[in-house]
Coordinates of C-alpha atoms in Angstrom, one line a residue:
X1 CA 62.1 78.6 156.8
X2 CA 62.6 81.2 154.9
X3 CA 65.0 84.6 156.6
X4 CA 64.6 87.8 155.3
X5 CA 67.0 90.7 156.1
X6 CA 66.7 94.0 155.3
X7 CA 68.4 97.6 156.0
X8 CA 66.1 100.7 154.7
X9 CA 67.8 103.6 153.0
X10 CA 71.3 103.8 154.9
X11 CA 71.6 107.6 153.5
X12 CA 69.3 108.2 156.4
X13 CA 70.7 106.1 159.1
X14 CA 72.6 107.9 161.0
X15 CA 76.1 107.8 162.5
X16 CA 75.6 104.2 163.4
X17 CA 75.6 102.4 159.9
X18 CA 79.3 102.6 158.4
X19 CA 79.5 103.9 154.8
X20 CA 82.4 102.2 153.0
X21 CA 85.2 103.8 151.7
X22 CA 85.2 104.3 147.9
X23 CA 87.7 102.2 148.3
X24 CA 86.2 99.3 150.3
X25 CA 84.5 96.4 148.9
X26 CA 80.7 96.8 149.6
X27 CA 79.9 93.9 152.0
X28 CA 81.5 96.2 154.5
X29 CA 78.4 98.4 153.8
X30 CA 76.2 95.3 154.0
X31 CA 77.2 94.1 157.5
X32 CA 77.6 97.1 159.0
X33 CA 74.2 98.2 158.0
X34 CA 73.1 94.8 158.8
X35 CA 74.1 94.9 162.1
X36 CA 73.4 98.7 163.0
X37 CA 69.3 97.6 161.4
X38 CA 69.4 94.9 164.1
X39 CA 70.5 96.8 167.0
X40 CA 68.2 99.7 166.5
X41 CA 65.7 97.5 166.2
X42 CA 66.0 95.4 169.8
X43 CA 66.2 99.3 171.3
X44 CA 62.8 100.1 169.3
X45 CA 61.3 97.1 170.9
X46 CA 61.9 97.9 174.3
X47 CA 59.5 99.0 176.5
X48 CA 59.1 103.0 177.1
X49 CA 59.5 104.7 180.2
X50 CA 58.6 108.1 181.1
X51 CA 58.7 108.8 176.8
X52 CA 62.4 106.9 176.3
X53 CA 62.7 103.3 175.7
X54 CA 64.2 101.9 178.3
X55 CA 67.5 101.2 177.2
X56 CA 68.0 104.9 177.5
X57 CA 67.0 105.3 181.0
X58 CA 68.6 104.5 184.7
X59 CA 69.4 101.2 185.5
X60 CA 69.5 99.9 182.0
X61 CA 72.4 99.2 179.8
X62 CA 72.8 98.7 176.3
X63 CA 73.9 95.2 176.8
X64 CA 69.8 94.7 178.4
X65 CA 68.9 95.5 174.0
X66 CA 71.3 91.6 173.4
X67 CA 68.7 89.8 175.7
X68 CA 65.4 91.0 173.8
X69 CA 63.9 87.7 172.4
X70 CA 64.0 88.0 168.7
X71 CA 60.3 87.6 168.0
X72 CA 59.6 91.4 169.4
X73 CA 61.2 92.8 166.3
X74 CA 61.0 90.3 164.0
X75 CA 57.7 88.9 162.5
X76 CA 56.9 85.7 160.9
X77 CA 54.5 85.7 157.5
X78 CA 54.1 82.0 157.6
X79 CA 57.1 80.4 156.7
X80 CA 59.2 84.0 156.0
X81 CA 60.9 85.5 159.0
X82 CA 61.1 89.2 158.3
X83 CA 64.2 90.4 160.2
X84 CA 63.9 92.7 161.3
X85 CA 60.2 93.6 160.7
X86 CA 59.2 95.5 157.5
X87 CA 56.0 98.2 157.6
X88 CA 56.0 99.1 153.7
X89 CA 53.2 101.6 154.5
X90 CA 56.4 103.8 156.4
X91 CA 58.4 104.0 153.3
X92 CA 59.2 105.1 149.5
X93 CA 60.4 108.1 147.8
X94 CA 59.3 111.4 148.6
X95 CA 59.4 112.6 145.0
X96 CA 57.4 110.9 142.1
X97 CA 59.1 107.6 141.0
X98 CA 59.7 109.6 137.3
X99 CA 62.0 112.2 139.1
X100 CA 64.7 109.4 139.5
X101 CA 67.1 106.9 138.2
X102 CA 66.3 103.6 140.1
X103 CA 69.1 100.5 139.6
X104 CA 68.9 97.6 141.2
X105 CA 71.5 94.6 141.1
X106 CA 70.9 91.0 142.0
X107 CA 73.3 89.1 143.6
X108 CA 72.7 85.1 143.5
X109 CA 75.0 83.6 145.9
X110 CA 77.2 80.4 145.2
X111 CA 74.5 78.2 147.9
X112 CA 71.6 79.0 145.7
X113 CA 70.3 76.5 143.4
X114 CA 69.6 76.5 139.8
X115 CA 66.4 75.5 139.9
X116 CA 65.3 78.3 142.5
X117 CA 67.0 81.4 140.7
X118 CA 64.2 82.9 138.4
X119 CA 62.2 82.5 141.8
X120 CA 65.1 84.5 143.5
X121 CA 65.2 86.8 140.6
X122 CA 61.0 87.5 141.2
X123 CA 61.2 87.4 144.9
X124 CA 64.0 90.8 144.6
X125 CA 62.4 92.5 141.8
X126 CA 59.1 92.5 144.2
X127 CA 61.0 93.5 147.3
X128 CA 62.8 96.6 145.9
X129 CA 59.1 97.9 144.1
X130 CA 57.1 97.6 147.7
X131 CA 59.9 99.2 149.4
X132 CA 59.9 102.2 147.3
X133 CA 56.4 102.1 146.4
X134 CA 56.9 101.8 142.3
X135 CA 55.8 100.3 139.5
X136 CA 58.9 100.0 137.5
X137 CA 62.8 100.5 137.3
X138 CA 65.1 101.7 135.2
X139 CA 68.3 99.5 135.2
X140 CA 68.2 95.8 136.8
X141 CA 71.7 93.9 136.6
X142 CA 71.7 90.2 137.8
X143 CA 75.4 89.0 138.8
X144 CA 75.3 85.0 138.8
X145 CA 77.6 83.2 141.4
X146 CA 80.8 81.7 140.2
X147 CA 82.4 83.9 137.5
X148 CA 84.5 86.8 137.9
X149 CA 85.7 88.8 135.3
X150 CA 89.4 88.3 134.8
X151 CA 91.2 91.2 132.9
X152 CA 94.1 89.2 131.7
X153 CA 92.1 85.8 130.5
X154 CA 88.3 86.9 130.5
X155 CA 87.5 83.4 131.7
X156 CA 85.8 81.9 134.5
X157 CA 87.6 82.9 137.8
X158 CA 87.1 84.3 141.2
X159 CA 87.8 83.4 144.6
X160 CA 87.6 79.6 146.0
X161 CA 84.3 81.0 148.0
X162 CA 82.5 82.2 144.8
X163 CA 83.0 78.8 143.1
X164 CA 79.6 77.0 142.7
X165 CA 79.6 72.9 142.5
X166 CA 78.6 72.8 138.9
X167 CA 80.6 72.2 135.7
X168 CA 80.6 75.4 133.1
X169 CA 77.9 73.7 130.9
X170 CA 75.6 73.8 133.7
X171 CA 76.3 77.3 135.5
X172 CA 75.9 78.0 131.5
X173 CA 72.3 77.0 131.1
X174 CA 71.6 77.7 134.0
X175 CA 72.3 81.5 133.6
X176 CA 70.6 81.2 129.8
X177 CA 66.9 79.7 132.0
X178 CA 67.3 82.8 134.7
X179 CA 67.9 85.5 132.0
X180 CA 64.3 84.6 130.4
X181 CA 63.0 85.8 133.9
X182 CA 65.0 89.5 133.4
X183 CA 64.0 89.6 129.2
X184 CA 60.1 88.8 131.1
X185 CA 60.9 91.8 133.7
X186 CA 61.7 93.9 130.8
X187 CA 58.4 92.9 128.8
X188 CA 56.7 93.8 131.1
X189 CA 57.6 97.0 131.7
X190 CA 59.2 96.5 135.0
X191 CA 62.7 97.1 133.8
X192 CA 63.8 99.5 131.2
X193 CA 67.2 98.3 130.7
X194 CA 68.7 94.6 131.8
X195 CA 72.3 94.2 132.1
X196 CA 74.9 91.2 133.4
X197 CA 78.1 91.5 136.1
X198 CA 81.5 89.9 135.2
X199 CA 80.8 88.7 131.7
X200 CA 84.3 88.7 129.7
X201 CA 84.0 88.8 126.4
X202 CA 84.2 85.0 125.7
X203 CA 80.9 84.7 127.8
X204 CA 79.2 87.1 126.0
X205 CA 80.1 86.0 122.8
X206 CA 78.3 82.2 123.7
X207 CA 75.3 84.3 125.7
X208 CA 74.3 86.8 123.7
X209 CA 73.2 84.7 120.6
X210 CA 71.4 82.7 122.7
X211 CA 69.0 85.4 124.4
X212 CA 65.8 87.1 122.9
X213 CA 66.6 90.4 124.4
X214 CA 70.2 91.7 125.1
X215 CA 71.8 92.9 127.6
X216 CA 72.8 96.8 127.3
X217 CA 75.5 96.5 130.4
X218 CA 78.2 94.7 131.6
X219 CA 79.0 95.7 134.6
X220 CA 82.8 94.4 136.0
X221 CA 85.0 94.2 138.9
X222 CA 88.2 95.6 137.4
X223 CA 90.8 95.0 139.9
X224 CA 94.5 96.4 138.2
X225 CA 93.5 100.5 138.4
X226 CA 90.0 100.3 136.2
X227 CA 92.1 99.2 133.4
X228 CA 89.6 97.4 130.8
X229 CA 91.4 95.7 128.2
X230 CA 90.9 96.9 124.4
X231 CA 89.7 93.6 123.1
X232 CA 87.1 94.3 125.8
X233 CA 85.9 97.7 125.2
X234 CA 86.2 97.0 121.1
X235 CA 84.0 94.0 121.5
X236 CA 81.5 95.7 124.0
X237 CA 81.2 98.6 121.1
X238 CA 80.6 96.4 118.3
X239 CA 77.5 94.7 120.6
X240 CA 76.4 98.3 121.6
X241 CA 77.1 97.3 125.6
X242 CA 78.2 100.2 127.6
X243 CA 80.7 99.0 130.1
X244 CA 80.3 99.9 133.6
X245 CA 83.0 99.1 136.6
X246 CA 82.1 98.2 140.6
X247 CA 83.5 97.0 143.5
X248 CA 80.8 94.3 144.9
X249 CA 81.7 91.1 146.6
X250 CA 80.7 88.7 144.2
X251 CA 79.7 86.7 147.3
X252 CA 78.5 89.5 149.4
X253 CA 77.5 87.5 151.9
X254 CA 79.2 84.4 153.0
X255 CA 77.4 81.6 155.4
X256 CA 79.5 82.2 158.1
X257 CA 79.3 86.2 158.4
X258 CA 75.6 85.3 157.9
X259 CA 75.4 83.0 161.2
X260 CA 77.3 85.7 162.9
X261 CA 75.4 88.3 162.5
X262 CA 72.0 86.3 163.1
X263 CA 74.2 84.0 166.2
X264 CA 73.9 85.2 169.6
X265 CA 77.4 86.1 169.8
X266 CA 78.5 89.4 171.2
X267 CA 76.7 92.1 168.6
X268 CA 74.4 89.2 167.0
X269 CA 71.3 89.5 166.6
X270 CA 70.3 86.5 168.7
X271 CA 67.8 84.4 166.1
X272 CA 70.5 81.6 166.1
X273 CA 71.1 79.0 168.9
X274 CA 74.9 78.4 169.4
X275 CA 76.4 75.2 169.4
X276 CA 75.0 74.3 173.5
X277 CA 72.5 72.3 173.3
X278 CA 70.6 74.8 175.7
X279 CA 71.5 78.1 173.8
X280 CA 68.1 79.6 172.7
X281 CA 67.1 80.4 169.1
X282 CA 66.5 78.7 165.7
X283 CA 68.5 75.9 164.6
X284 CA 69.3 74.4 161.5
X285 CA 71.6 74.5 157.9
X286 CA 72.0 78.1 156.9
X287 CA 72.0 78.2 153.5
X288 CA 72.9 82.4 152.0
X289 CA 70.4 82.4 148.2
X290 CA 70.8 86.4 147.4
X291 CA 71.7 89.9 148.3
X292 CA 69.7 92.8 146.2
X293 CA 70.9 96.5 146.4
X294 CA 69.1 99.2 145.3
X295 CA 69.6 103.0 144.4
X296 CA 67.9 106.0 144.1
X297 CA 69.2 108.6 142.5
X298 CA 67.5 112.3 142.4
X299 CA 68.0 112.9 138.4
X300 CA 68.4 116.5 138.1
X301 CA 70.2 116.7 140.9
X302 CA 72.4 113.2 140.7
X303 CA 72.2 113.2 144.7
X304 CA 71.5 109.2 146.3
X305 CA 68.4 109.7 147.7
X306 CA 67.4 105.9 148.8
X307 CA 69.9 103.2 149.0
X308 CA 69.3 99.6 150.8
X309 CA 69.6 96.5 150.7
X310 CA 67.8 93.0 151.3
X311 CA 69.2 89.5 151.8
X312 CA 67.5 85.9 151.3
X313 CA 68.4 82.7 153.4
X314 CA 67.3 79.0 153.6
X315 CA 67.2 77.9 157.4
X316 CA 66.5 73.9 156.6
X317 CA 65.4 71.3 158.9
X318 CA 64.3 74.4 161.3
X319 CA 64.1 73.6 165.3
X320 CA 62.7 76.6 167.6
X321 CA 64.3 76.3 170.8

């Protein structure tokens, strides 16, 4: 089975999703939106007394939201498991799509497999478009799971739980087969411009003759006070590759923060069973495949208009209990 989670434009959500910090890695934006979608959701689903749900009223308490079964606000679409559930037809942008600057970056996670990514990369790109309601947007980054750009080497790097079981040759091709789905996205019109995360100069220097259409960014984590190194920015010149920093988790979101917030535990989301045999909810391997963020920005005004965020998971051998 196939769990998908969403959060839909944070800049409206309220008080109760956390911004991060510009100085805070962004998976704290992730879970804490995550988890605020999840709750408001159980409260939605309750039943509504006298015009207020009834976690508002008398003799309810916001614990009564923890012990809504999950399939009230969550719905299946054979084997995907929308969570929590999505109505397209109550979203988008309130301008027309040409009145802003739409990017969207891919995260593949280091439990995804090579064979599924251009799928992955397809299954995003159609997510972001029916959220918003567009046909097209206008930068699309992918960032592939273990590599992380190193200022001092530019080599392969990154923490132990961004590593991915595969030797370089094989991340290598692997990355080369899932960029023909991004030079496709930008054939067709659905992307204007296609960049990469974390590429060092090395990398590129191997990637780029291999592709049929270039990237135009590199986007990197620059950890020592945005310093870029020269060799860097001289190299990125010469290949006419504008260089653009972040702060993302490379892996945004880890299995177990995943079977946390989806566990029954005290502010999960109760689609989980536990580890008792008579805990209630779905069982199986959780397996994390991608994270997608997206951003709208008003362009003559440079305000975030829209900004969300879905995530992709493998629930194998799946038990219902």
């Amino acid at each position: 089975m196939t769990l998908t989670l969403n959060i839909s434009n944070i800049m409206t959500g309220g008080p109760s999703i956390v911004r991060r910090p510009a100085s805070e890695k962004s998976n704290v934006e992730l879970v804490n939106g995550l988890r605020s979608n999840f709750a408001a959701s159980k409260e939605a689903s309750m039943p509504v007394v006298d015009g207020k749900h009834a976690s508002m009223t008398n003799g309810h308490h916001p614990a009564d939201c923890d012990r809504i079964p999950y399939t009230l606000w969550t719905s299946l679409d054979r084997d995907c498991l929308h969570v929590p559930s999505m109505d397209f037809q109550a979203i988008g942008l309130s301008e027309e799509a040409s009145e802003y600057d739409i990017t969207v970056k891919l995260l593949l996670l280091p439990r995804s497999l090579f064979p599924d990514w251009r799928r992955h990369l397809q299954e995003a790109v159609s997510a972001v478009l029916e959220e918003l309601g567009i046909d097209s947007i206008n930068l699309f980054i992918v960032s592939f799971p273990g590599i992380s750009f190193d200022a001092d080497t530019e080599g392969r790097g990154g923490c132990g739980s961004n590593r991915v079981e595969a030797s370089e040759s094989e991340l290598f091709d692997a990355m080369l087969d899932a960029w023909k789905e991004v030079e496709a996205f930008k054939s067709k019109g659905v992307v204007s411009q296609i960049g990469l995360a974390e590429f060092g100069r090395e990398r590129l220097q191997k990637f780029l003759p291999r592709t049929a259409q270039r990237p135009t960014v590199d986007q990197i984590n620059v950890r020592d006070c945005c310093v870029v190194p020269e060799s860097m920015m001289l190299y990125a010149k010469q290949e006419n590759l504008e260089l653009l920093t972040h702060n993302d988790c490379t892996n945004i979101l880890p299995q177990g923060t995943l079977r946390e917030l989806l566990g029954g535990g005290q502010g999960g989301a109760g689609i989980l069973a536990g580890p008792n045999p008579d805990d209630r909810g779905l069982r199986g391997d959780l397996r994390p495949e991608w994270v997608v963020k997206y951003t709208a920005v008003v362009r003559d005004r440079g305000v975030i208009e829209n900004k969300g965020y879905f995530a992709s998971a493998q629930l194998s051998d799946t038990a219902a209990c």
